[in-house]
Tab-separated table of C-alpha atoms in Angstrom:
chain	number	residue	atom	x	y	z
A	1	UNK	CA	-17.748	-26.170	34.399
A	2	UNK	CA	-14.297	-24.864	33.495
A	3	UNK	CA	-12.109	-27.203	31.455
A	4	UNK	CA	-8.914	-27.233	29.417
A	5	UNK	CA	-8.978	-27.377	25.610
A	6	UNK	CA	-6.245	-27.690	22.981
A	7	UNK	CA	-5.700	-25.176	20.165
A	8	UNK	CA	-8.498	-26.777	18.147
A	9	UNK	CA	-10.950	-26.399	21.039
A	10	UNK	CA	-10.996	-30.129	21.910
A	11	UNK	CA	-11.267	-30.918	25.620
A	12	UNK	CA	-8.016	-32.163	27.183
A	13	UNK	CA	-9.079	-32.506	30.839
A	14	UNK	CA	-6.930	-35.087	32.696
A	15	UNK	CA	-5.014	-35.874	29.493
A	16	UNK	CA	-1.262	-36.297	28.999
A	17	UNK	CA	-0.073	-33.657	26.524
A	18	UNK	CA	3.397	-33.634	24.951
A	19	UNK	CA	5.250	-30.354	24.580
A	20	UNK	CA	8.688	-29.337	23.329
A	21	UNK	CA	11.476	-27.636	25.191
A	22	UNK	CA	11.291	-23.859	24.579
A	23	UNK	CA	8.502	-24.496	22.103
A	24	UNK	CA	5.286	-22.558	22.775
A	25	UNK	CA	1.941	-24.317	22.480
A	26	UNK	CA	-1.545	-22.854	22.599
A	27	UNK	CA	-4.041	-24.116	25.161
A	28	UNK	CA	-7.327	-22.696	26.360
A	29	UNK	CA	-9.621	-22.805	29.367
A	30	UNK	CA	-13.339	-22.703	28.870
A	31	UNK	CA	-14.949	-20.587	31.603
A	32	UNK	CA	-11.683	-19.395	33.113
A	33	UNK	CA	-13.141	-16.273	34.743
A	34	UNK	CA	-11.990	-16.059	38.348
A	35	UNK	CA	-9.581	-18.988	38.037
A	36	UNK	CA	-5.811	-18.995	38.251
A	37	UNK	CA	-4.297	-21.065	35.436
A	38	UNK	CA	-0.769	-22.401	35.152
A	39	UNK	CA	1.741	-25.160	35.878
A	40	UNK	CA	2.148	-26.186	39.517
A	41	UNK	CA	5.928	-25.956	39.082
A	42	UNK	CA	6.972	-22.735	37.340
A	43	UNK	CA	10.485	-24.088	36.759
A	44	UNK	CA	9.143	-26.634	34.232
A	45	UNK	CA	6.900	-24.435	32.105
A	46	UNK	CA	5.800	-20.825	31.765
A	47	UNK	CA	2.386	-19.543	30.801
A	48	UNK	CA	1.095	-16.236	29.417
A	49	UNK	CA	-2.512	-15.277	28.812
A	50	UNK	CA	-3.545	-14.339	25.273
A	51	UNK	CA	-7.010	-13.107	26.238
A	52	UNK	CA	-10.520	-14.485	25.899
A	53	UNK	CA	-12.498	-15.108	22.730
A	54	UNK	CA	-16.226	-14.837	22.092
A	55	UNK	CA	-16.771	-18.496	23.032
A	56	UNK	CA	-15.759	-17.958	26.671
A	57	UNK	CA	-12.395	-19.599	26.067
A	58	UNK	CA	-9.364	-17.840	27.514
A	59	UNK	CA	-6.239	-18.704	25.516
A	60	UNK	CA	-2.753	-19.196	26.902
A	61	UNK	CA	0.721	-19.758	25.521
A	62	UNK	CA	2.441	-22.549	27.417
A	63	UNK	CA	6.184	-23.037	26.972
A	64	UNK	CA	8.341	-25.866	28.337
A	65	UNK	CA	11.429	-24.627	30.208
A	66	UNK	CA	13.098	-27.929	31.081
A	67	UNK	CA	12.600	-31.609	30.317
A	68	UNK	CA	10.193	-32.863	32.988
A	69	UNK	CA	6.499	-33.533	33.668
A	70	UNK	CA	4.253	-30.951	35.276
A	71	UNK	CA	0.589	-30.614	36.147
A	72	UNK	CA	-1.141	-27.637	34.566
A	73	UNK	CA	-4.071	-26.587	36.698
A	74	UNK	CA	-7.083	-24.285	36.649
A	75	UNK	CA	-7.673	-23.389	40.288
A	76	UNK	CA	-9.821	-21.282	42.499
A	77	UNK	CA	-7.942	-20.836	45.729
A	78	UNK	CA	-6.727	-24.304	46.716
A	79	UNK	CA	-9.462	-26.070	44.784
A	80	UNK	CA	-8.374	-27.558	41.428
A	81	UNK	CA	-11.214	-27.334	38.892
A	82	UNK	CA	-9.415	-28.997	35.986
A	83	UNK	CA	-5.940	-30.147	35.036
A	84	UNK	CA	-3.808	-31.953	32.487
A	85	UNK	CA	-0.286	-33.297	32.567
A	86	UNK	CA	2.332	-31.618	30.367
A	87	UNK	CA	5.260	-33.796	29.361
A	88	UNK	CA	8.092	-31.517	28.262
A	89	UNK	CA	10.487	-33.338	25.925
A	90	UNK	CA	12.940	-32.411	23.174
A	91	UNK	CA	11.425	-29.963	20.703
A	92	UNK	CA	10.062	-31.335	17.445
A	93	UNK	CA	9.350	-29.099	14.493
A	94	UNK	CA	7.348	-31.562	12.396
A	95	UNK	CA	3.618	-31.282	11.747
A	96	UNK	CA	1.097	-28.409	11.596
A	97	UNK	CA	0.504	-28.403	15.363
A	98	UNK	CA	3.994	-26.907	15.779
A	99	UNK	CA	2.692	-23.752	14.094
A	100	UNK	CA	1.082	-22.643	17.326
A	101	UNK	CA	0.129	-19.187	16.038
A	102	UNK	CA	-1.564	-20.613	12.931
A	103	UNK	CA	-5.226	-19.672	12.917
A	104	UNK	CA	-8.196	-19.536	10.601
A	105	UNK	CA	-9.148	-16.139	9.178
A	106	UNK	CA	-11.173	-13.799	11.387
A	107	UNK	CA	-14.934	-13.510	10.989
A	108	UNK	CA	-14.421	-10.866	8.320
A	109	UNK	CA	-12.320	-13.356	6.339
A	110	UNK	CA	-9.033	-11.562	6.992
A	111	UNK	CA	-6.032	-12.580	9.079
A	112	UNK	CA	-4.904	-9.149	10.260
A	113	UNK	CA	-6.368	-5.732	10.982
A	114	UNK	CA	-4.229	-4.095	8.284
A	115	UNK	CA	-6.659	-2.016	6.166
A	116	UNK	CA	-4.762	-3.061	3.021
A	117	UNK	CA	-5.450	-6.752	3.554
A	118	UNK	CA	-8.323	-7.990	1.416
A	119	UNK	CA	-10.215	-11.252	1.796
A	120	UNK	CA	-8.728	-14.010	-0.348
A	121	UNK	CA	-11.227	-14.804	-3.097
A	122	UNK	CA	-10.963	-17.054	-6.104
A	123	UNK	CA	-11.246	-14.944	-9.265
A	124	UNK	CA	-11.483	-17.132	-12.324
A	125	UNK	CA	-11.058	-15.062	-15.468
A	126	UNK	CA	-13.088	-16.110	-18.490
A	127	UNK	CA	-10.771	-16.852	-21.456
A	128	UNK	CA	-12.839	-14.519	-23.650
A	129	UNK	CA	-12.239	-11.623	-21.252
A	130	UNK	CA	-8.472	-12.206	-21.224
A	131	UNK	CA	-8.428	-12.290	-25.026
A	132	UNK	CA	-10.412	-9.029	-25.248
A	133	UNK	CA	-8.023	-7.378	-22.818
A	134	UNK	CA	-4.977	-8.504	-24.787
A	135	UNK	CA	-6.406	-7.349	-28.112
A	136	UNK	CA	-7.403	-3.970	-26.680
A	137	UNK	CA	-3.959	-3.230	-25.266
A	138	UNK	CA	-1.559	-4.829	-27.751
A	139	UNK	CA	-2.273	-3.896	-31.353
A	140	UNK	CA	0.416	-6.175	-32.796
A	141	UNK	CA	-1.344	-9.225	-31.438
A	142	UNK	CA	-3.776	-11.178	-33.643
A	143	UNK	CA	-6.740	-13.029	-32.205
A	144	UNK	CA	-4.804	-16.294	-32.620
A	145	UNK	CA	-1.885	-14.755	-30.732
A	146	UNK	CA	-4.203	-13.597	-27.956
A	147	UNK	CA	-5.544	-17.148	-27.686
A	148	UNK	CA	-1.986	-18.524	-27.380
A	149	UNK	CA	-1.119	-16.125	-24.557
A	150	UNK	CA	-4.446	-16.843	-22.869
A	151	UNK	CA	-3.607	-20.547	-23.088
A	152	UNK	CA	-0.297	-19.794	-21.380
A	153	UNK	CA	-2.074	-17.915	-18.610
A	154	UNK	CA	-4.654	-20.687	-18.190
A	155	UNK	CA	-1.917	-23.287	-17.875
A	156	UNK	CA	-0.080	-21.203	-15.257
A	157	UNK	CA	-3.193	-20.776	-13.097
A	158	UNK	CA	-4.781	-24.206	-13.567
A	159	UNK	CA	-7.492	-22.644	-15.757
A	160	UNK	CA	-7.985	-19.887	-13.212
A	161	UNK	CA	-8.725	-22.288	-10.346
A	162	UNK	CA	-5.562	-21.047	-8.595
A	163	UNK	CA	-6.064	-17.378	-9.405
A	164	UNK	CA	-6.982	-15.241	-6.399
A	165	UNK	CA	-7.921	-11.543	-6.335
A	166	UNK	CA	-6.935	-11.207	-9.994
A	167	UNK	CA	-3.310	-11.954	-9.135
A	168	UNK	CA	-2.085	-13.673	-12.289
A	169	UNK	CA	0.908	-15.825	-11.396
A	170	UNK	CA	1.032	-15.255	-7.605
A	171	UNK	CA	2.865	-11.926	-7.484
A	172	UNK	CA	4.386	-11.529	-4.026
A	173	UNK	CA	4.767	-8.770	-1.472
A	174	UNK	CA	8.149	-8.182	0.123
A	175	UNK	CA	8.494	-8.712	3.875
A	176	UNK	CA	7.817	-5.049	4.696
A	177	UNK	CA	5.341	-4.409	1.869
A	178	UNK	CA	2.057	-3.983	3.733
A	179	UNK	CA	0.962	-0.639	2.337
A	180	UNK	CA	-0.374	-2.114	-0.903
A	181	UNK	CA	-3.522	-4.232	-1.315
A	182	UNK	CA	-2.594	-7.785	-0.356
A	183	UNK	CA	-3.972	-11.171	0.638
A	184	UNK	CA	-2.709	-14.338	2.296
A	185	UNK	CA	-2.476	-17.815	0.783
A	186	UNK	CA	-2.105	-20.940	2.926
A	187	UNK	CA	0.469	-23.736	2.845
A	188	UNK	CA	3.333	-21.851	1.179
A	189	UNK	CA	6.175	-24.378	1.082
A	190	UNK	CA	9.895	-24.109	0.589
A	191	UNK	CA	12.902	-26.451	0.595
A	192	UNK	CA	15.771	-25.932	3.056
A	193	UNK	CA	18.702	-27.761	4.531
A	194	UNK	CA	17.563	-29.320	7.841
A	195	UNK	CA	19.395	-26.761	9.986
A	196	UNK	CA	18.122	-23.770	7.973
A	197	UNK	CA	14.586	-25.184	8.056
A	198	UNK	CA	14.596	-25.481	11.849
A	199	UNK	CA	15.917	-21.928	12.068
A	200	UNK	CA	13.091	-20.760	9.810
A	201	UNK	CA	10.473	-22.471	11.968
A	202	UNK	CA	11.997	-21.089	15.164
A	203	UNK	CA	12.020	-17.539	13.826
A	204	UNK	CA	8.510	-17.713	12.352
A	205	UNK	CA	6.709	-16.789	15.577
A	206	UNK	CA	4.626	-19.942	15.400
A	207	UNK	CA	3.613	-19.555	11.749
A	208	UNK	CA	5.737	-22.320	10.201
A	209	UNK	CA	6.437	-26.015	10.644
A	210	UNK	CA	8.294	-28.830	8.925
A	211	UNK	CA	6.170	-31.031	6.675
A	212	UNK	CA	5.870	-34.702	7.590
A	213	UNK	CA	6.374	-37.308	4.849
A	214	UNK	CA	2.634	-37.989	4.975
A	215	UNK	CA	1.880	-34.341	4.209
A	216	UNK	CA	4.465	-34.245	1.432
A	217	UNK	CA	2.756	-37.209	-0.227
A	218	UNK	CA	-0.695	-35.695	0.250
A	219	UNK	CA	0.254	-32.342	-1.320
A	220	UNK	CA	2.752	-33.650	-3.879
A	221	UNK	CA	5.619	-31.707	-2.275
A	222	UNK	CA	8.908	-33.173	-3.433
A	223	UNK	CA	12.306	-32.863	-1.787
A	224	UNK	CA	15.637	-34.448	-2.568
A	225	UNK	CA	19.265	-34.023	-1.640
A	226	UNK	CA	18.696	-34.154	2.107
A	227	UNK	CA	16.474	-31.092	2.086
A	228	UNK	CA	13.344	-30.791	4.180
A	229	UNK	CA	10.201	-28.782	3.574
A	230	UNK	CA	9.145	-25.841	5.706
A	231	UNK	CA	5.510	-24.770	5.421
A	232	UNK	CA	4.371	-21.228	6.192
A	233	UNK	CA	0.874	-20.223	7.209
A	234	UNK	CA	-0.966	-16.852	7.309
A	235	UNK	CA	-0.336	-14.247	8.502
A	236	UNK	CA	3.347	-15.053	7.929
A	237	UNK	CA	4.765	-12.542	5.459
A	238	UNK	CA	5.948	-15.465	3.330
A	239	UNK	CA	2.232	-16.088	2.580
A	240	UNK	CA	1.525	-12.472	1.584
A	241	UNK	CA	0.666	-11.826	-2.071
A	242	UNK	CA	-0.576	-8.838	-4.043
A	243	UNK	CA	-4.317	-8.361	-4.529
A	244	UNK	CA	-5.727	-6.545	-7.538
A	245	UNK	CA	-9.111	-4.903	-8.006
A	246	UNK	CA	-9.819	-6.186	-11.502
A	247	UNK	CA	-8.601	-8.488	-14.245
A	248	UNK	CA	-7.334	-5.438	-16.167
A	249	UNK	CA	-5.228	-4.315	-13.198
A	250	UNK	CA	-3.918	-7.786	-12.428
A	251	UNK	CA	-3.105	-8.575	-16.057
A	252	UNK	CA	-1.063	-5.409	-16.625
A	253	UNK	CA	2.232	-6.838	-15.314
A	254	UNK	CA	1.695	-10.118	-17.135
A	255	UNK	CA	1.061	-8.365	-20.459
A	256	UNK	CA	4.000	-5.990	-19.923
A	257	UNK	CA	6.290	-8.938	-19.376
A	258	UNK	CA	5.168	-10.620	-22.603
A	259	UNK	CA	5.883	-7.337	-24.390
A	260	UNK	CA	9.377	-7.409	-22.860
A	261	UNK	CA	9.886	-10.970	-24.104
A	262	UNK	CA	8.781	-9.792	-27.565
A	263	UNK	CA	11.363	-6.997	-27.348
A	264	UNK	CA	14.064	-9.433	-26.255
A	265	UNK	CA	13.290	-11.831	-29.139
A	266	UNK	CA	12.151	-9.337	-31.826
A	267	UNK	CA	12.457	-11.684	-34.771
A	268	UNK	CA	10.742	-14.626	-33.159
A	269	UNK	CA	8.314	-14.145	-30.339
A	270	UNK	CA	5.427	-12.137	-31.745
A	271	UNK	CA	5.430	-14.024	-35.060
A	272	UNK	CA	5.453	-17.347	-33.211
A	273	UNK	CA	2.654	-16.328	-30.869
A	274	UNK	CA	0.544	-14.983	-33.737
A	275	UNK	CA	1.083	-18.175	-35.730
A	276	UNK	CA	-0.624	-20.160	-32.954
A	277	UNK	CA	2.407	-22.391	-32.336
A	278	UNK	CA	2.157	-23.170	-28.608
A	279	UNK	CA	5.169	-25.509	-28.557
A	280	UNK	CA	7.506	-22.907	-30.067
A	281	UNK	CA	6.046	-20.183	-27.819
A	282	UNK	CA	6.776	-22.398	-24.815
A	283	UNK	CA	10.321	-22.901	-26.157
A	284	UNK	CA	10.992	-19.143	-26.365
A	285	UNK	CA	9.480	-18.613	-22.908
A	286	UNK	CA	11.842	-21.284	-21.604
A	287	UNK	CA	14.794	-19.417	-23.134
A	288	UNK	CA	13.489	-16.257	-21.454
A	289	UNK	CA	13.443	-18.242	-18.199
A	290	UNK	CA	9.762	-17.427	-17.747
A	291	UNK	CA	9.339	-20.830	-16.140
A	292	UNK	CA	11.717	-23.349	-14.653
A	293	UNK	CA	9.688	-26.536	-15.159
A	294	UNK	CA	9.859	-29.093	-17.946
A	295	UNK	CA	9.482	-27.551	-21.407
A	296	UNK	CA	7.704	-30.576	-22.875
A	297	UNK	CA	5.062	-30.530	-20.158
A	298	UNK	CA	4.630	-26.756	-20.474
A	299	UNK	CA	4.228	-26.971	-24.263
A	300	UNK	CA	1.796	-29.881	-23.983
A	301	UNK	CA	-0.366	-28.073	-21.429
A	302	UNK	CA	-0.379	-24.841	-23.427
A	303	UNK	CA	-1.415	-26.748	-26.555
A	304	UNK	CA	-4.249	-28.437	-24.664
A	305	UNK	CA	-5.448	-25.128	-23.245
A	306	UNK	CA	-5.351	-23.498	-26.675
A	307	UNK	CA	-7.471	-26.346	-28.087
A	308	UNK	CA	-9.913	-25.854	-25.242
A	309	UNK	CA	-10.172	-22.117	-25.969
A	310	UNK	CA	-10.687	-22.837	-29.675
A	311	UNK	CA	-13.511	-25.243	-28.840
A	312	UNK	CA	-15.065	-22.688	-26.499
A	313	UNK	CA	-14.861	-19.685	-28.828
A	314	UNK	CA	-15.037	-21.362	-32.222
A	315	UNK	CA	-12.769	-20.695	-35.185
A	316	UNK	CA	-10.900	-17.413	-35.436
A	317	UNK	CA	-12.711	-15.029	-37.756
A	318	UNK	CA	-10.602	-14.046	-40.755
B	1	UNK	CA	53.174	-7.368	33.480
B	2	UNK	CA	50.618	-5.683	35.755
B	3	UNK	CA	49.457	-3.504	32.870
B	4	UNK	CA	48.945	-6.612	30.721
B	5	UNK	CA	46.945	-8.320	33.485
B	6	UNK	CA	44.754	-5.256	33.974
B	7	UNK	CA	44.147	-5.049	30.222
B	8	UNK	CA	43.255	-8.754	30.100
B	9	UNK	CA	40.910	-8.386	33.069
B	10	UNK	CA	39.242	-5.370	31.442
B	11	UNK	CA	38.851	-7.287	28.201
B	12	UNK	CA	37.320	-10.280	29.991
B	13	UNK	CA	35.017	-8.032	31.975
B	14	UNK	CA	33.879	-6.313	28.783
B	15	UNK	CA	33.275	-9.644	27.072
B	16	UNK	CA	31.318	-10.984	30.049
B	17	UNK	CA	28.992	-7.984	30.355
B	18	UNK	CA	25.675	-8.196	28.533
B	19	UNK	CA	25.505	-5.892	25.538
B	20	UNK	CA	24.138	-2.532	26.580
B	21	UNK	CA	21.849	-0.586	24.262
B	22	UNK	CA	23.922	1.640	22.074
B	23	UNK	CA	25.265	2.227	18.629
B	24	UNK	CA	26.161	-0.796	16.510
B	25	UNK	CA	29.822	-1.624	16.120
B	26	UNK	CA	31.019	-2.213	12.583
B	27	UNK	CA	33.482	-4.999	11.941
B	28	UNK	CA	35.281	-4.904	8.587
B	29	UNK	CA	35.797	-8.335	7.048
B	30	UNK	CA	39.437	-7.408	6.602
B	31	UNK	CA	41.343	-4.417	7.857
B	32	UNK	CA	43.183	-4.172	4.559
B	33	UNK	CA	40.111	-4.039	2.355
B	34	UNK	CA	36.873	-2.416	3.385
B	35	UNK	CA	34.834	-4.270	0.800
B	36	UNK	CA	32.573	-5.763	3.436
B	37	UNK	CA	31.577	-4.834	6.974
B	38	UNK	CA	29.108	-6.078	9.571
B	39	UNK	CA	27.219	-4.047	12.163
B	40	UNK	CA	25.509	-5.989	14.958
B	41	UNK	CA	21.812	-5.227	15.464
B	42	UNK	CA	19.375	-5.542	18.351
B	43	UNK	CA	16.075	-7.290	17.721
B	44	UNK	CA	14.324	-6.980	14.411
B	45	UNK	CA	15.505	-4.564	11.759
B	46	UNK	CA	12.443	-2.758	10.421
B	47	UNK	CA	13.934	-0.623	7.676
B	48	UNK	CA	17.147	-0.638	5.697
B	49	UNK	CA	17.909	2.172	3.283
B	50	UNK	CA	20.930	3.311	1.292
B	51	UNK	CA	20.850	7.027	0.431
B	52	UNK	CA	23.900	8.785	-0.929
B	53	UNK	CA	26.961	7.899	1.140
B	54	UNK	CA	24.958	6.599	4.093
B	55	UNK	CA	23.073	3.519	5.121
B	56	UNK	CA	20.319	3.776	7.704
B	57	UNK	CA	18.308	1.193	9.571
B	58	UNK	CA	15.978	0.853	12.528
B	59	UNK	CA	16.144	-1.798	15.210
B	60	UNK	CA	15.110	-2.090	18.862
B	61	UNK	CA	17.827	0.411	19.805
B	62	UNK	CA	16.356	3.040	17.482
B	63	UNK	CA	17.509	4.725	14.310
B	64	UNK	CA	21.087	4.285	13.057
B	65	UNK	CA	23.007	6.038	10.314
B	66	UNK	CA	26.251	4.480	9.105
B	67	UNK	CA	28.861	5.549	6.580
B	68	UNK	CA	28.198	3.311	3.611
B	69	UNK	CA	31.835	2.579	2.769
B	70	UNK	CA	33.050	1.744	6.255
B	71	UNK	CA	30.035	0.879	8.389
B	72	UNK	CA	31.190	3.471	10.910
B	73	UNK	CA	28.318	4.924	12.917
B	74	UNK	CA	27.431	8.497	12.009
B	75	UNK	CA	24.432	8.798	14.353
B	76	UNK	CA	22.540	6.337	16.526
B	77	UNK	CA	19.677	5.971	18.946
B	78	UNK	CA	17.179	8.501	17.633
B	79	UNK	CA	13.549	7.806	16.889
B	80	UNK	CA	12.791	5.895	13.709
B	81	UNK	CA	11.248	8.006	10.961
B	82	UNK	CA	7.773	6.876	9.921
B	83	UNK	CA	7.788	4.894	6.696
B	84	UNK	CA	6.193	6.667	3.733
B	85	UNK	CA	2.462	5.857	3.659
B	86	UNK	CA	2.511	4.996	-0.015
B	87	UNK	CA	5.700	2.930	-0.076
B	88	UNK	CA	5.116	0.320	-2.734
B	89	UNK	CA	8.294	-1.682	-2.542
B	90	UNK	CA	10.381	-1.814	-5.670
B	91	UNK	CA	8.020	-1.249	-8.602
B	92	UNK	CA	10.524	-2.260	-11.288
B	93	UNK	CA	10.921	-5.717	-9.766
B	94	UNK	CA	8.200	-8.341	-9.638
B	95	UNK	CA	8.580	-11.608	-7.781
B	96	UNK	CA	6.097	-14.386	-8.409
B	97	UNK	CA	5.595	-17.917	-7.140
B	98	UNK	CA	4.489	-20.061	-10.093
B	99	UNK	CA	1.827	-22.611	-9.163
B	100	UNK	CA	2.503	-21.773	-5.500
B	101	UNK	CA	5.574	-23.999	-5.698
B	102	UNK	CA	8.777	-23.912	-3.622
B	103	UNK	CA	10.703	-21.469	-5.835
B	104	UNK	CA	10.203	-17.925	-7.112
B	105	UNK	CA	10.880	-16.131	-10.366
B	106	UNK	CA	12.192	-12.560	-10.399
B	107	UNK	CA	11.123	-10.289	-13.245
B	108	UNK	CA	12.608	-6.889	-13.941
B	109	UNK	CA	10.510	-4.324	-15.823
B	110	UNK	CA	11.532	-4.010	-19.441
B	111	UNK	CA	13.742	-7.101	-19.345
B	112	UNK	CA	12.602	-10.068	-21.382
B	113	UNK	CA	14.630	-12.546	-19.384
B	114	UNK	CA	13.577	-13.582	-15.893
B	115	UNK	CA	15.641	-14.952	-13.023
B	116	UNK	CA	14.360	-18.193	-11.495
B	117	UNK	CA	15.675	-18.486	-7.928
B	118	UNK	CA	15.779	-21.268	-5.377
B	119	UNK	CA	13.287	-20.713	-2.585
B	120	UNK	CA	11.121	-17.708	-1.831
B	121	UNK	CA	12.344	-14.129	-1.919
B	122	UNK	CA	11.939	-12.281	1.389
B	123	UNK	CA	12.967	-8.844	0.172
B	124	UNK	CA	14.363	-7.259	-2.950
B	125	UNK	CA	15.847	-3.920	-3.948
B	126	UNK	CA	16.884	-2.423	-7.239
B	127	UNK	CA	19.162	0.318	-8.462
B	128	UNK	CA	17.078	1.575	-11.415
B	129	UNK	CA	16.625	-2.007	-12.586
B	130	UNK	CA	20.351	-2.309	-13.416
B	131	UNK	CA	21.315	-4.208	-10.262
B	132	UNK	CA	18.813	-6.174	-8.243
B	133	UNK	CA	19.519	-7.616	-4.807
B	134	UNK	CA	17.309	-10.452	-3.582
B	135	UNK	CA	17.297	-11.953	-0.100
B	136	UNK	CA	15.826	-15.446	0.302
B	137	UNK	CA	15.626	-17.725	3.316
B	138	UNK	CA	19.027	-19.181	2.533
B	139	UNK	CA	21.027	-16.740	0.397
B	140	UNK	CA	21.507	-13.195	-0.886
B	141	UNK	CA	21.802	-12.764	-4.640
B	142	UNK	CA	22.943	-9.980	-6.928
B	143	UNK	CA	21.153	-10.118	-10.282
B	144	UNK	CA	22.511	-8.279	-13.308
B	145	UNK	CA	19.831	-8.024	-16.018
B	146	UNK	CA	22.195	-6.620	-18.680
B	147	UNK	CA	24.323	-9.767	-18.708
B	148	UNK	CA	21.915	-12.270	-17.171
B	149	UNK	CA	24.540	-12.941	-14.479
B	150	UNK	CA	23.805	-13.766	-10.881
B	151	UNK	CA	26.286	-13.519	-8.012
B	152	UNK	CA	25.798	-15.156	-4.644
B	153	UNK	CA	26.654	-12.495	-2.066
B	154	UNK	CA	25.893	-14.572	1.018
B	155	UNK	CA	25.102	-18.144	1.946
B	156	UNK	CA	22.921	-16.892	4.793
B	157	UNK	CA	19.387	-15.686	4.184
B	158	UNK	CA	18.211	-12.102	4.566
B	159	UNK	CA	14.790	-10.588	5.118
B	160	UNK	CA	15.927	-6.996	4.480
B	161	UNK	CA	18.069	-5.859	1.575
B	162	UNK	CA	19.117	-2.523	0.071
B	163	UNK	CA	21.266	-1.378	-2.835
B	164	UNK	CA	22.790	1.928	-3.936
B	165	UNK	CA	26.033	3.748	-4.606
B	166	UNK	CA	27.769	0.554	-5.752
B	167	UNK	CA	27.010	-1.198	-2.469
B	168	UNK	CA	24.554	-3.838	-1.332
B	169	UNK	CA	23.393	-4.272	2.245
B	170	UNK	CA	21.308	-6.887	3.980
B	171	UNK	CA	20.165	-7.944	7.414
B	172	UNK	CA	20.873	-11.588	8.208
B	173	UNK	CA	18.961	-11.731	11.482
B	174	UNK	CA	21.921	-10.736	13.641
B	175	UNK	CA	23.779	-8.001	11.786
B	176	UNK	CA	23.525	-5.581	8.897
B	177	UNK	CA	26.136	-6.475	6.302
B	178	UNK	CA	27.504	-3.975	3.779
B	179	UNK	CA	29.240	-5.274	0.650
B	180	UNK	CA	30.862	-3.358	-2.188
B	181	UNK	CA	29.548	-4.668	-5.523
């Protein structure tokens, strides 16, 4: 029997569903073949079909046109097979349901049909491999120095837990940059003034929403000074990041940048790194504006990571 | 008197008519100094390039070529050229999002100092790494690696930026803006 479902596939037959003025929402009809689907008053809401999926659900985009209530029906001739009531009110941009085009990845694990998109996979580099790579490509670096830089990398990526497709440090793609290997990461958040945030959500084609306070607490997203948080979801271009084929390829930019820091601070950086002094290395990196967070925290975390590497690999051979 | 009324009527009629497809109209910020101009766009701008003395872009009305210094239309309405298949953005500039936080850091090849920015970069362009233009959701920045300086070019965001010939350009969602640097 045909019935209405919401964007998550949950049945909404006979229910009262809230919608926003000029704010599209996704609904579906299970077994819609042969039925006409839409509001019984076209002046209140408009509907466009998005096509059927493999689960016999035909998806629609329903958009409120004026503040009023309307029955949305699935009919065959004059016979109503299923319905729900749409209450069109003022638009709200808070909460993930506002991101009406947000969807899980396709069956192949990708969000788009772009041949350059690769499936997002966690790639956790082993500290020993990073050290080998550093020593092979930077002759001025001692094994102690390589351990310090590996500690820095491990801190930046949460010991590799947040490293995907060998992208060390979440290197981004520009808005139009789709011709290079790339991937999508979820829940990319950003702070805006309230008016700019609403504009961002409106222009995101259903791929962004404003975070509720509950979500901010859950994810540890902080905002002050009257700003609000906009969250972007794949396949928004804001969520597009570079994907690399190997650790060696992904680490190239990271190593090059450390070489540039060494060039910028010729009398300090390399000697400090090679001496194993994580706190002073963190201090120079702060001066190079490598990171914008708290220096004390950065130094502490690097020191802890270095100790962990030393425990894992044993003492440096003379 | 009649002439004035006819002119006023014509002006009102022009203002009331919906915008017809056609070439963009450039509006200098000030008649006395052409240091900035705006050219209205239709729909999404899908490319923005500065080459020599010209700026070109594509929007729903087609391909447009403008004089870089004035924003005056040189040619408009043709088909958009296909983007190069191997376009790899701006290789000398890297933008990363540390810990997937709310802000980005811009790195320029060969420069030891980075530029932390507020928010996420949407697009960036570089003139041989000497001048870098970055568009975020809420501003357009000019970064100068040699001095470490940053200049805020706009308090509106931009998802397309370009730089060249001493000029920066960006698309703010409604118009392409050209600004002498």
